[in-house]
Structure formats: structure tokens, C-alpha cells
mmCIF file of N, CA, C and O and ligand atoms in Angstrom:
data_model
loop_
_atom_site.group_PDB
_atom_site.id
_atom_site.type_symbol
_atom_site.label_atom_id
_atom_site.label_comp_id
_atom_site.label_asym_id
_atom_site.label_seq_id
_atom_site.Cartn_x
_atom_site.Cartn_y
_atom_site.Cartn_z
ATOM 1 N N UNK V 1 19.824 16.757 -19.031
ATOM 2 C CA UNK V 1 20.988 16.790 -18.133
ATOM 3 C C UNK V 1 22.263 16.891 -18.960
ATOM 4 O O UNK V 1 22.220 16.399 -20.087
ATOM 5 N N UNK V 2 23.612 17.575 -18.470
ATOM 6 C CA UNK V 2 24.165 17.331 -19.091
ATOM 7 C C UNK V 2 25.770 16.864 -17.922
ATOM 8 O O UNK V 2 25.992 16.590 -16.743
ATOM 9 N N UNK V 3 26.454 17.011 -19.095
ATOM 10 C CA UNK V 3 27.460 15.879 -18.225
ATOM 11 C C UNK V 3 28.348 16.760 -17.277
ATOM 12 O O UNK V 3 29.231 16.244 -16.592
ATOM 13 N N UNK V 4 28.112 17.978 -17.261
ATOM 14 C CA UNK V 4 28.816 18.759 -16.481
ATOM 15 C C UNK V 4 27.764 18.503 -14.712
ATOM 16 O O UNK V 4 28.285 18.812 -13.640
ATOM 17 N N UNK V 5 26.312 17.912 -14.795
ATOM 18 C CA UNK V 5 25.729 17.837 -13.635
ATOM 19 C C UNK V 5 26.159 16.333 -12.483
ATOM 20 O O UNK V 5 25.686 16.067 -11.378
ATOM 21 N N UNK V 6 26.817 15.870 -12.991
ATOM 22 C CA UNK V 6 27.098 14.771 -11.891
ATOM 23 C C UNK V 6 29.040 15.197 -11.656
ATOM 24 O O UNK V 6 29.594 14.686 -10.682
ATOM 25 N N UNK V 7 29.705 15.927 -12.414
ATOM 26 C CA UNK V 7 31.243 16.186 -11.835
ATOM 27 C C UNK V 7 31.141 16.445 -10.133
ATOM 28 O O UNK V 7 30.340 17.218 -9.606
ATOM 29 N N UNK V 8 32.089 15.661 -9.457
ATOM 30 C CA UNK V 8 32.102 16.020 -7.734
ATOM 31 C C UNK V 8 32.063 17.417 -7.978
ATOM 32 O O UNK V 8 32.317 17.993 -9.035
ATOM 33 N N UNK V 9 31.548 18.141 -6.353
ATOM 34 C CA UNK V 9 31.863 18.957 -5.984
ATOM 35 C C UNK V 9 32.423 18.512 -4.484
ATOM 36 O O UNK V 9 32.172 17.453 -3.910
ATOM 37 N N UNK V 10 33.079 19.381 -4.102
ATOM 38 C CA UNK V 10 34.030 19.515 -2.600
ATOM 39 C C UNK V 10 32.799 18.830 -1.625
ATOM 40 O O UNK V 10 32.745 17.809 -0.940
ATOM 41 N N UNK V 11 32.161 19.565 -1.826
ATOM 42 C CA UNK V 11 30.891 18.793 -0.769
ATOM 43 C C UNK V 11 30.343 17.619 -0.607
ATOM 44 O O UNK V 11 30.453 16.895 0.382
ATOM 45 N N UNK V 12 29.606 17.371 -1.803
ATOM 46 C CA UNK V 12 29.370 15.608 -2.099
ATOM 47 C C UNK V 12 30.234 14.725 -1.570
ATOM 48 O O UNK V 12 29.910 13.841 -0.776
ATOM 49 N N UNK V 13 31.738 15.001 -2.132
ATOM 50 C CA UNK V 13 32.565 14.355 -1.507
ATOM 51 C C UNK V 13 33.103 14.288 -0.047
ATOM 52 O O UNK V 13 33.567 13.311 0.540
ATOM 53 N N UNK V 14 32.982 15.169 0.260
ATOM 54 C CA UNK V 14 32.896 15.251 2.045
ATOM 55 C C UNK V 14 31.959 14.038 2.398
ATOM 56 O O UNK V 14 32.215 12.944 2.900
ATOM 57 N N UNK V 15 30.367 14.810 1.810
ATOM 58 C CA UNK V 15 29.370 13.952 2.514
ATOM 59 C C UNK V 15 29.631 12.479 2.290
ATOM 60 O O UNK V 15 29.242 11.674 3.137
ATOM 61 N N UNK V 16 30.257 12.080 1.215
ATOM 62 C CA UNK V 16 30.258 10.795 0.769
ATOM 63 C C UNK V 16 31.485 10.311 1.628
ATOM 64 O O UNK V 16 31.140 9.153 1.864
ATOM 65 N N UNK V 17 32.322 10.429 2.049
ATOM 66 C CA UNK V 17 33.433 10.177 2.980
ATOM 67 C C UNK V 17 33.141 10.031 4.427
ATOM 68 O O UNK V 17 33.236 8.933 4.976
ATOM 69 N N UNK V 18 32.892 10.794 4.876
ATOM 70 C CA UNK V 18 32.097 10.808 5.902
ATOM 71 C C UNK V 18 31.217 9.338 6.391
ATOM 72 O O UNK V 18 31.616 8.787 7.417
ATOM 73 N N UNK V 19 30.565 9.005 5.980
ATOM 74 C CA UNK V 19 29.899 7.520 5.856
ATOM 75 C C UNK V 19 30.381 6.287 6.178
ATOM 76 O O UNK V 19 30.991 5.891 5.184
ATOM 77 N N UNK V 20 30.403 5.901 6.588
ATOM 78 C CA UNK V 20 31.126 4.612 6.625
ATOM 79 C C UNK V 20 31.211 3.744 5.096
ATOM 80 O O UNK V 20 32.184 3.607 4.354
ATOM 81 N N UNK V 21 29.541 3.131 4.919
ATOM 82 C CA UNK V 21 29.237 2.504 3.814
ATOM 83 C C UNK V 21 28.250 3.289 3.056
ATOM 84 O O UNK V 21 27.164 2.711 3.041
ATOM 85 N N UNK V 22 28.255 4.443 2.403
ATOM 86 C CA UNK V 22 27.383 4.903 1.591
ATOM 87 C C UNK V 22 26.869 3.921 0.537
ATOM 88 O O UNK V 22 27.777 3.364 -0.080
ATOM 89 N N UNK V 23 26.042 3.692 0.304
ATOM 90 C CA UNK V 23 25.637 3.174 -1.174
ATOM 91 C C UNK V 23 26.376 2.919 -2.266
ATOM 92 O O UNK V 23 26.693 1.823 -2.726
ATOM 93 N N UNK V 24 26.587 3.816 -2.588
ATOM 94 C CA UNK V 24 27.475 4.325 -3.454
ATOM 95 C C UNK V 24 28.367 5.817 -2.980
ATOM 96 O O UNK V 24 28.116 6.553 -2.025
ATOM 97 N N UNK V 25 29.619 5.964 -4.149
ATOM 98 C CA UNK V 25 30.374 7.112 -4.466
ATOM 99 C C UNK V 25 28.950 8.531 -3.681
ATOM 100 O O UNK V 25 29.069 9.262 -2.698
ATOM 101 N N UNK V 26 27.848 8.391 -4.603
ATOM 102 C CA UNK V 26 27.210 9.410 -4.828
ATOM 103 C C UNK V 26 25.982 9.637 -3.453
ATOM 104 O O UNK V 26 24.967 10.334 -3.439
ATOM 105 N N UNK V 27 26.446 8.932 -2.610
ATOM 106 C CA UNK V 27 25.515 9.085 -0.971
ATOM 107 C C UNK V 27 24.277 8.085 -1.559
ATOM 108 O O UNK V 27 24.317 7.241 -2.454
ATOM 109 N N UNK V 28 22.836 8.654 -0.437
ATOM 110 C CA UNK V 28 21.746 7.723 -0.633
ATOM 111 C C UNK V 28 21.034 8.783 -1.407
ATOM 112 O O UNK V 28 21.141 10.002 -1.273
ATOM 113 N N UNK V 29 19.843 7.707 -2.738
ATOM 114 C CA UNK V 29 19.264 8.478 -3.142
ATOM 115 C C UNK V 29 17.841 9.627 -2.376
ATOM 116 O O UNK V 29 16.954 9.462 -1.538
ATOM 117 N N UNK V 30 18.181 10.448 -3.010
ATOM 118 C CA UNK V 30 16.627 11.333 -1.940
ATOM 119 C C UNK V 30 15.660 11.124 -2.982
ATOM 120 O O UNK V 30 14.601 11.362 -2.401
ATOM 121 N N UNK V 31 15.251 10.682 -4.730
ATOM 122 C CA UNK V 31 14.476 10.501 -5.497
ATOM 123 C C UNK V 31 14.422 9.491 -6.188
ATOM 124 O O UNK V 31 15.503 9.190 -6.696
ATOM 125 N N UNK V 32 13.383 8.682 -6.467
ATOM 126 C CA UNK V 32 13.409 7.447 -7.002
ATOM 127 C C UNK V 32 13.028 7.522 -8.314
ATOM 128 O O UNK V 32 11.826 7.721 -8.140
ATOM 129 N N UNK V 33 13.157 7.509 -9.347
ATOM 130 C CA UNK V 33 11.756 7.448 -10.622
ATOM 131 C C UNK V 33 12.408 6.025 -11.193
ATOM 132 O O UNK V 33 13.480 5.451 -11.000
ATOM 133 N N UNK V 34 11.080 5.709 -12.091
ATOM 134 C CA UNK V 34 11.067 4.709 -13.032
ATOM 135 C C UNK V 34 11.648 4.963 -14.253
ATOM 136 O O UNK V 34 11.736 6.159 -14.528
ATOM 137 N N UNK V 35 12.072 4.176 -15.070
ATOM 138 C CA UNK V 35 12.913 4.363 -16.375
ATOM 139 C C UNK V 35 12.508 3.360 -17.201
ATOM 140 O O UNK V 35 12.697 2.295 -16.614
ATOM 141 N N UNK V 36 11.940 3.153 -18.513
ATOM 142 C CA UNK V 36 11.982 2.745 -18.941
ATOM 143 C C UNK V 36 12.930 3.006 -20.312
ATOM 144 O O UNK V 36 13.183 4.189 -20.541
ATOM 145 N N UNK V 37 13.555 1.851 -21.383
ATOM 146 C CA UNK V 37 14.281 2.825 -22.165
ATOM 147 C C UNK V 37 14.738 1.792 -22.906
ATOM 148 O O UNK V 37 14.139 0.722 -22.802
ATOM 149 N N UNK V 38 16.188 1.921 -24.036
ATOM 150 C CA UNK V 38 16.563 0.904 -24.898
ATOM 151 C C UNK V 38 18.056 1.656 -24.641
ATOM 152 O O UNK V 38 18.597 2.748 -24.813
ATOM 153 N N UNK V 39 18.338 0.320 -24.113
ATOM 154 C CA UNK V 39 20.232 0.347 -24.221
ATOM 155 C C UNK V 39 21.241 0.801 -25.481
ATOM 156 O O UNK V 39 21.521 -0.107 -26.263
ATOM 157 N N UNK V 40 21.736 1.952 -25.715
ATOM 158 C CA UNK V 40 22.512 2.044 -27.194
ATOM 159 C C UNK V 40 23.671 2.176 -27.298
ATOM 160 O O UNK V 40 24.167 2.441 -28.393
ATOM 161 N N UNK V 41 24.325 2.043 -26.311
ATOM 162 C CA UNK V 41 26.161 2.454 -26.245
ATOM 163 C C UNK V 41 26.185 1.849 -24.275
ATOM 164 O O UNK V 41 25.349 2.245 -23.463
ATOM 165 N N UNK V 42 27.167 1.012 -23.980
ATOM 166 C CA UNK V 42 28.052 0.803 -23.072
ATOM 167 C C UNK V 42 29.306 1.164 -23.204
ATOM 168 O O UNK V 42 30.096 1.206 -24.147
ATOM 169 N N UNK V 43 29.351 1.462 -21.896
ATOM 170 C CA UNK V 43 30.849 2.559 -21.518
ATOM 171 C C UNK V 43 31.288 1.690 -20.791
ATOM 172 O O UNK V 43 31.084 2.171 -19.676
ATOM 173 N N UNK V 44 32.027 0.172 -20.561
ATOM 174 C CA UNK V 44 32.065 -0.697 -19.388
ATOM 175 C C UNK V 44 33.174 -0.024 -18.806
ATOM 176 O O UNK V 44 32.783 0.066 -17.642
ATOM 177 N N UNK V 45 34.361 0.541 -18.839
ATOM 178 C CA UNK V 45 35.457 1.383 -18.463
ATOM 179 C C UNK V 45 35.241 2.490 -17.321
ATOM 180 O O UNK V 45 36.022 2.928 -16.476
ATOM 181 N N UNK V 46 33.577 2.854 -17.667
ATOM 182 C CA UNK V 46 33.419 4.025 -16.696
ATOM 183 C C UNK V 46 31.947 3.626 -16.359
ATOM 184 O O UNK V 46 31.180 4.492 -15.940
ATOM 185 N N UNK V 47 31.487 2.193 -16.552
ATOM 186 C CA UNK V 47 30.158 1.638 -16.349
ATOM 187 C C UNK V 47 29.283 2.894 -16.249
ATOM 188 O O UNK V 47 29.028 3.499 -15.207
ATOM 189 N N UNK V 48 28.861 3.197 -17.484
ATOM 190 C CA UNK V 48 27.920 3.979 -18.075
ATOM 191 C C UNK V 48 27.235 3.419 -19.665
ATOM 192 O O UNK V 48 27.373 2.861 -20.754
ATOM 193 N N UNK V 49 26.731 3.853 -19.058
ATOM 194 C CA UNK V 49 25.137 3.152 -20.155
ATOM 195 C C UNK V 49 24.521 4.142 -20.342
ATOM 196 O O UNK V 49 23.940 4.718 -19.422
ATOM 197 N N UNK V 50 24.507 4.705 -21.997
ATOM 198 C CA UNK V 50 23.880 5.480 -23.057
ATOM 199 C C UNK V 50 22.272 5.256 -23.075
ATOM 200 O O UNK V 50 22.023 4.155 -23.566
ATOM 201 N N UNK V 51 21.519 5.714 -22.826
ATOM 202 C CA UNK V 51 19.937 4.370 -22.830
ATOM 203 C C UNK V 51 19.252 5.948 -23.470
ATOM 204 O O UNK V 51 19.575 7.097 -23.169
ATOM 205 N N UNK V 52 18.417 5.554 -24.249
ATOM 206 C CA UNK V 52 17.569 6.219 -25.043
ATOM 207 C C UNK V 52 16.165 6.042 -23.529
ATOM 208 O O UNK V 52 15.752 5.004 -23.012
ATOM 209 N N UNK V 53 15.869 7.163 -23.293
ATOM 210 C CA UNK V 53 14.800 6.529 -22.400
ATOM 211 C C UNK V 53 13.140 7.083 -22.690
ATOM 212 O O UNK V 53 12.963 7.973 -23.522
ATOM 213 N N UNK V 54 12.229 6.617 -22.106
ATOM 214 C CA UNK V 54 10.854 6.960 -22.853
ATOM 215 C C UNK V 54 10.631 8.471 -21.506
ATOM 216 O O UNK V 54 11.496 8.853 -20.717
ATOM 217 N N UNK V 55 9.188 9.035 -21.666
ATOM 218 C CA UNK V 55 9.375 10.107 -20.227
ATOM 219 C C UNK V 55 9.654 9.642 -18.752
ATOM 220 O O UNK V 55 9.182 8.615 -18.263
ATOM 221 N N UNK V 56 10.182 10.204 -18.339
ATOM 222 C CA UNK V 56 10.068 9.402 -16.906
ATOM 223 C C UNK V 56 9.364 10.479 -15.865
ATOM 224 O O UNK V 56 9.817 11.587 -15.577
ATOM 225 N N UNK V 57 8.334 9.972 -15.450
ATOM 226 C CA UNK V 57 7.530 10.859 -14.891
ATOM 227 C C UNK V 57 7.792 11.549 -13.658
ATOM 228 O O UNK V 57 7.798 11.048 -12.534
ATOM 229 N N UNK V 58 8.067 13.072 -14.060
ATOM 230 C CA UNK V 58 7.930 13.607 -12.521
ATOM 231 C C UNK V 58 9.426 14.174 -12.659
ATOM 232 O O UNK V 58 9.872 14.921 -11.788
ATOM 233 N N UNK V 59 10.116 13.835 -13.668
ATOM 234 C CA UNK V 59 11.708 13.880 -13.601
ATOM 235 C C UNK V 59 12.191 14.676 -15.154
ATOM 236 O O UNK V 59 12.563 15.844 -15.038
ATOM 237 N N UNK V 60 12.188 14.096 -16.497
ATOM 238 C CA UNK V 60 12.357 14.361 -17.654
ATOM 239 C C UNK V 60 11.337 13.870 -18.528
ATOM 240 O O UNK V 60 10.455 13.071 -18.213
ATOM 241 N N UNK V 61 11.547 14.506 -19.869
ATOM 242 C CA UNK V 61 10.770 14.110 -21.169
ATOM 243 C C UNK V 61 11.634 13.040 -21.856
ATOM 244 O O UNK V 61 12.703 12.713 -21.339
ATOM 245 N N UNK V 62 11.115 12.360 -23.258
ATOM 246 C CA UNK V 62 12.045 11.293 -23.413
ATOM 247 C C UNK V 62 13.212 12.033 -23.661
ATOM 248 O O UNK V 62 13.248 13.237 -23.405
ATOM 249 N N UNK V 63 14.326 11.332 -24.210
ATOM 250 C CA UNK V 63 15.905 11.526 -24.385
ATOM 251 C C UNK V 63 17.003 10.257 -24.417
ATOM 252 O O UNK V 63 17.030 9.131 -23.920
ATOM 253 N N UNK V 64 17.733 10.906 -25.114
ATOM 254 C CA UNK V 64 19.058 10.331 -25.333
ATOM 255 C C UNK V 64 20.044 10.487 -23.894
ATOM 256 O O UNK V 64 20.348 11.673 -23.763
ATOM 257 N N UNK V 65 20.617 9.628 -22.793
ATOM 258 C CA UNK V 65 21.351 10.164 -22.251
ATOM 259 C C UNK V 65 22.450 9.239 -21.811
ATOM 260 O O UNK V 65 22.242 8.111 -22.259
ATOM 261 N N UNK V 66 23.562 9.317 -21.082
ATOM 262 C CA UNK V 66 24.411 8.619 -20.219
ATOM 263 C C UNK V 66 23.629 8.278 -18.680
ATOM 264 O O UNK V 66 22.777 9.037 -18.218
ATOM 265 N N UNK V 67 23.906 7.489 -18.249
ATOM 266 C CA UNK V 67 23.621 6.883 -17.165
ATOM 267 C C UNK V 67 24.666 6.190 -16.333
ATOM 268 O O UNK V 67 24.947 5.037 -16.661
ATOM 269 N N UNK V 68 25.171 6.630 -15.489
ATOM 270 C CA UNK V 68 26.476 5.844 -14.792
ATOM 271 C C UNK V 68 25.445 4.137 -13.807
ATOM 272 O O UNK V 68 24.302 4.257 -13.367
ATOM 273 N N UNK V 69 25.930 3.347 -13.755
ATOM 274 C CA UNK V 69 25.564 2.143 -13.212
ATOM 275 C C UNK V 69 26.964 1.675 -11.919
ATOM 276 O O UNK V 69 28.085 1.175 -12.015
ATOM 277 N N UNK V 70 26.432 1.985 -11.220
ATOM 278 C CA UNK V 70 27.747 1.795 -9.922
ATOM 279 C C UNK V 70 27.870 0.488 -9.624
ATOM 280 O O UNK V 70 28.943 -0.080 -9.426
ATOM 281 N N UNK V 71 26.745 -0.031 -9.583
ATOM 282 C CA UNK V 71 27.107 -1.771 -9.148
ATOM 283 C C UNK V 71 27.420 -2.788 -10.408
ATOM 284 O O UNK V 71 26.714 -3.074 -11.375
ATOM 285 N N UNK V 72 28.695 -3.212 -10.050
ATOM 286 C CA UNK V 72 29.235 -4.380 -11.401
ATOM 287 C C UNK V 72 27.575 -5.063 -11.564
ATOM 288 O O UNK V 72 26.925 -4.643 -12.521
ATOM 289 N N UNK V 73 26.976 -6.002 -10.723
ATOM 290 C CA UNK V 73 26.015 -6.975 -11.266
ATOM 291 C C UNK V 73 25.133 -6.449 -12.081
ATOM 292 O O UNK V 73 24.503 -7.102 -12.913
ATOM 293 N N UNK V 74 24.989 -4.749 -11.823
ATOM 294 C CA UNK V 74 23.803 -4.495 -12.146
ATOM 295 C C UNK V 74 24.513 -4.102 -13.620
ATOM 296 O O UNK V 74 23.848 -4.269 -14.642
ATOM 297 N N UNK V 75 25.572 -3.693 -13.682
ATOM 298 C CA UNK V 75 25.869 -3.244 -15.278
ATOM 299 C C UNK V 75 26.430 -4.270 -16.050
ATOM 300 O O UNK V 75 26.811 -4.015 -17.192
ATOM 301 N N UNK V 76 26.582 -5.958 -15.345
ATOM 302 C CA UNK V 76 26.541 -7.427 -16.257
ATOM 303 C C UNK V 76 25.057 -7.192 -16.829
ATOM 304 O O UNK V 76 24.967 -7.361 -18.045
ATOM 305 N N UNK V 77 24.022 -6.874 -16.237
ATOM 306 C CA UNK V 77 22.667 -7.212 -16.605
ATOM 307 C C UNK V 77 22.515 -6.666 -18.068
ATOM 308 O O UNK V 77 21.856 -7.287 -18.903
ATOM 309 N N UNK V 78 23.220 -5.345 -18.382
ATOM 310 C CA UNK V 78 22.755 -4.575 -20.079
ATOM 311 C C UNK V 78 23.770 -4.963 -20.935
ATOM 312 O O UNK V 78 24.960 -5.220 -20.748
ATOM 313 N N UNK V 79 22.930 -4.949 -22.088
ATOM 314 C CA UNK V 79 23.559 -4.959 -23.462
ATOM 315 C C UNK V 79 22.962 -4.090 -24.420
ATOM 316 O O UNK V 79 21.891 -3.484 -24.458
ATOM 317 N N UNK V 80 23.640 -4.159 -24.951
ATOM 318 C CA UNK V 80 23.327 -3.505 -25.894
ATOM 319 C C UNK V 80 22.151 -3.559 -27.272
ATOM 320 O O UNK V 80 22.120 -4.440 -28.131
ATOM 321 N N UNK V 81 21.368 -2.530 -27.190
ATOM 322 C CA UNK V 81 19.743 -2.558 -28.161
ATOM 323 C C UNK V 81 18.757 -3.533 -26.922
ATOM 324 O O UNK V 81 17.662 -3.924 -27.328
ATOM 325 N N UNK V 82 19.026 -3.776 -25.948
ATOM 326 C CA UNK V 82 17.900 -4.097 -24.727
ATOM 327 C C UNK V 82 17.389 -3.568 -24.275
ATOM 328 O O UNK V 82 17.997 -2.693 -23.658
ATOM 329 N N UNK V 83 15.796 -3.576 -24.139
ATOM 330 C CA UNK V 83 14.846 -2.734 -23.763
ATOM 331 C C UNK V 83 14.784 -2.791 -22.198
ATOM 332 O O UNK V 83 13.984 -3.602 -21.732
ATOM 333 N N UNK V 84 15.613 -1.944 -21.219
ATOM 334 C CA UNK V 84 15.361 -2.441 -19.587
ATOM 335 C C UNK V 84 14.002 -1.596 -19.487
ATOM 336 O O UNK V 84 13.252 -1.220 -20.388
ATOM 337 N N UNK V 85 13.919 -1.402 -17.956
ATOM 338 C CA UNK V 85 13.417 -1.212 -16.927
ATOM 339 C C UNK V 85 14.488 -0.773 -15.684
ATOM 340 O O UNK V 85 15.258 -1.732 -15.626
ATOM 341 N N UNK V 86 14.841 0.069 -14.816
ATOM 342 C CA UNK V 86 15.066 0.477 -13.728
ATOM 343 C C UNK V 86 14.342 1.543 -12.925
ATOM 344 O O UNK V 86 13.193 1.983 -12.966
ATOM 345 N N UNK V 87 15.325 1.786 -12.240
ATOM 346 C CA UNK V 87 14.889 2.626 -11.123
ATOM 347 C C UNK V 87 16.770 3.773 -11.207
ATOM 348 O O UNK V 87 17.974 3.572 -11.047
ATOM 349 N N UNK V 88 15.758 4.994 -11.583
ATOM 350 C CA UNK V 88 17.151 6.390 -11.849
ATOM 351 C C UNK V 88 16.606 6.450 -9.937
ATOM 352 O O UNK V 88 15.481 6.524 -9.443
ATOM 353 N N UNK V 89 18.015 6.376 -9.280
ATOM 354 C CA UNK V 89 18.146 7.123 -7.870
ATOM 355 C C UNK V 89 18.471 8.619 -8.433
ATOM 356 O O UNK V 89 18.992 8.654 -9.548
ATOM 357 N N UNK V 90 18.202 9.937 -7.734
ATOM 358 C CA UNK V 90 18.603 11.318 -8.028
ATOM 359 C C UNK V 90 19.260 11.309 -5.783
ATOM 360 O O UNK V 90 18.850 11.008 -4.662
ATOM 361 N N UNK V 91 20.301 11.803 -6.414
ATOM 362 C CA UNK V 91 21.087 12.267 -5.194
ATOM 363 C C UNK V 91 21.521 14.370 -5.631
ATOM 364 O O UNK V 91 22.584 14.697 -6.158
ATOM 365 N N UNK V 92 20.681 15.147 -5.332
ATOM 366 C CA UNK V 92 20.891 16.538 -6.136
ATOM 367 C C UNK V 92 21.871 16.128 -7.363
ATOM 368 O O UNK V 92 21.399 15.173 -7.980
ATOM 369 N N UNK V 93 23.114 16.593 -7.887
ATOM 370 C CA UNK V 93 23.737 16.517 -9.023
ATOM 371 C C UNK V 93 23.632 15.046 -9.504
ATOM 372 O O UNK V 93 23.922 14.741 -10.661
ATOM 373 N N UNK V 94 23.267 14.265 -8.710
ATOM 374 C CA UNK V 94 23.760 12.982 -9.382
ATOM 375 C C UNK V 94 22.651 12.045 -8.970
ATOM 376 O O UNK V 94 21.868 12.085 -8.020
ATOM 377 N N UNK V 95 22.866 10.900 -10.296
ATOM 378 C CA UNK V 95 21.896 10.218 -10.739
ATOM 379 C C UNK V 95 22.226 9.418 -11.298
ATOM 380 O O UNK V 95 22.914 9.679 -12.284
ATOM 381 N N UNK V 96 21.827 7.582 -10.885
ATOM 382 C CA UNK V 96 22.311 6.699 -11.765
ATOM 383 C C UNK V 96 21.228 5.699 -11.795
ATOM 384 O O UNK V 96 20.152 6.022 -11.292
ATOM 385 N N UNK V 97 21.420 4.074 -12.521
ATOM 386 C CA UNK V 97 20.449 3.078 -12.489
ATOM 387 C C UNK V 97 20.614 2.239 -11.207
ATOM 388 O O UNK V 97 21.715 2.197 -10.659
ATOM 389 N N UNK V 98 19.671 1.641 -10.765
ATOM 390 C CA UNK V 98 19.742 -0.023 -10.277
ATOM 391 C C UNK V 98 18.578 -0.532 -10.075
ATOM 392 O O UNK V 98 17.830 0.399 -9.775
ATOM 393 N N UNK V 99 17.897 -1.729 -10.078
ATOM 394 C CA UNK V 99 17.434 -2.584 -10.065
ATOM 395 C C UNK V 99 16.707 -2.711 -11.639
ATOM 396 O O UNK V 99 15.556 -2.685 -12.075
ATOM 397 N N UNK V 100 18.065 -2.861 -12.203
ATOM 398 C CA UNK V 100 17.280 -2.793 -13.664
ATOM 399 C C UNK V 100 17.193 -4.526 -14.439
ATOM 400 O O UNK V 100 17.959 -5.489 -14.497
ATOM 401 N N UNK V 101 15.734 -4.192 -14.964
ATOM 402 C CA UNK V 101 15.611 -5.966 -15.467
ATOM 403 C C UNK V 101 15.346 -5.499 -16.935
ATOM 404 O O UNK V 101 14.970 -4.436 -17.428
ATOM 405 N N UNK V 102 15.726 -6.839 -17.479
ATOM 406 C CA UNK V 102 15.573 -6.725 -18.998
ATOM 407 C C UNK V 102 14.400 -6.886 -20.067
ATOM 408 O O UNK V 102 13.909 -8.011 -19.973
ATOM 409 N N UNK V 103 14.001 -6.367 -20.726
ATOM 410 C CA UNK V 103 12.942 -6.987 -21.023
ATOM 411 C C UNK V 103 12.857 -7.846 -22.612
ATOM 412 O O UNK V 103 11.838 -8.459 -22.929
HETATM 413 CU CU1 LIG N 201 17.111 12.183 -19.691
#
């Protein structure tokens, strides 16, 4: 992925307005996968989390990537060189963590 795939487009943002309480910025997810991975850079400014991740099946091979984390609690939970566990939601362009535990 690269970082040009989660920038709004006109649309998203409609749909996301529209809503009363979306989830998040980025609507509800339509794809769930598992993540496993190791925390290597926090972005707390733009709550994004760098995570080296292992394959995640059905979705990517391993990789280096950014990960935006929308909910404060859930982006208190990482630090840095921590091996989580979550769940990547995919909304088409966009894709972030939550229910991530530490291991
Ligand atoms: Cu990736």
C-alpha cells in the first residue's frame, strides 16, 4: 500500500458525513483481517503506527507499513518494539487497526 491509498476522496467524504455516527472518519469496515506484527515508529500527532507486520492472510505479504489507529484508547495500547495483534478494518482506500492487544 502506499500512502497515496487512504488520501480522502470527494466521495468517502460525502459518505462519511452523511452518517450520523460513523465509526470512524473512514465509514464501516466492509473487510476484516488479522494482523499480527511488531510496533517500530509511533506517529502520536497523526495516531499512526509504523508496525512491521507478518502475512496477513487474504489481504498482503509481510511488510513494513503505516497504519492510522482512530481510537485514542486503542493507540494508548502501542509502544514501541511491541509485538500486537489486531484486527486491519479495509473500508476500499482505507484501512486502519482496532482491537489490538499486546503481546
Ligand atoms: Cu502491508
Amino acid at each position: 500500500m502506499t500512502r497515496r491509498t487512504w488520501l480522502a476522496t470527494p466521495a468517502v467524504l460525502l459518505a462519511a458525513c452523511s452518517k450520523k455516527q460513523p465509526e470512524f472518519e473512514y465509514g464501516e469496515p466492509k473487510q476484516r483481517y488479522l494482523l499480527r506484527g511488531v510496533v517500530l515508529r509511533l506517529r502520536p500527532e497523526a495516531r499512526v503506527a509504523v508496525v512491521q507486520h507478518e502475512k496477513i492472510e487474504g489481504w498482503m505479504e509481510p511488510m513494513t507499513m503505516e497504519f492510522p489507529v482512530p481510537e485514542p484508547a486503542e493507540f494508548a495500547k502501542l509502544k514501541e518494539k511491541a509485538t500486537i495483534r489486531a484486527t486491519v478494518c479495509v473500508n476500499d482506500l482505507y484501512y486502519w487497526l482496532t482491537g489490538i492487544t499486546v503481546e
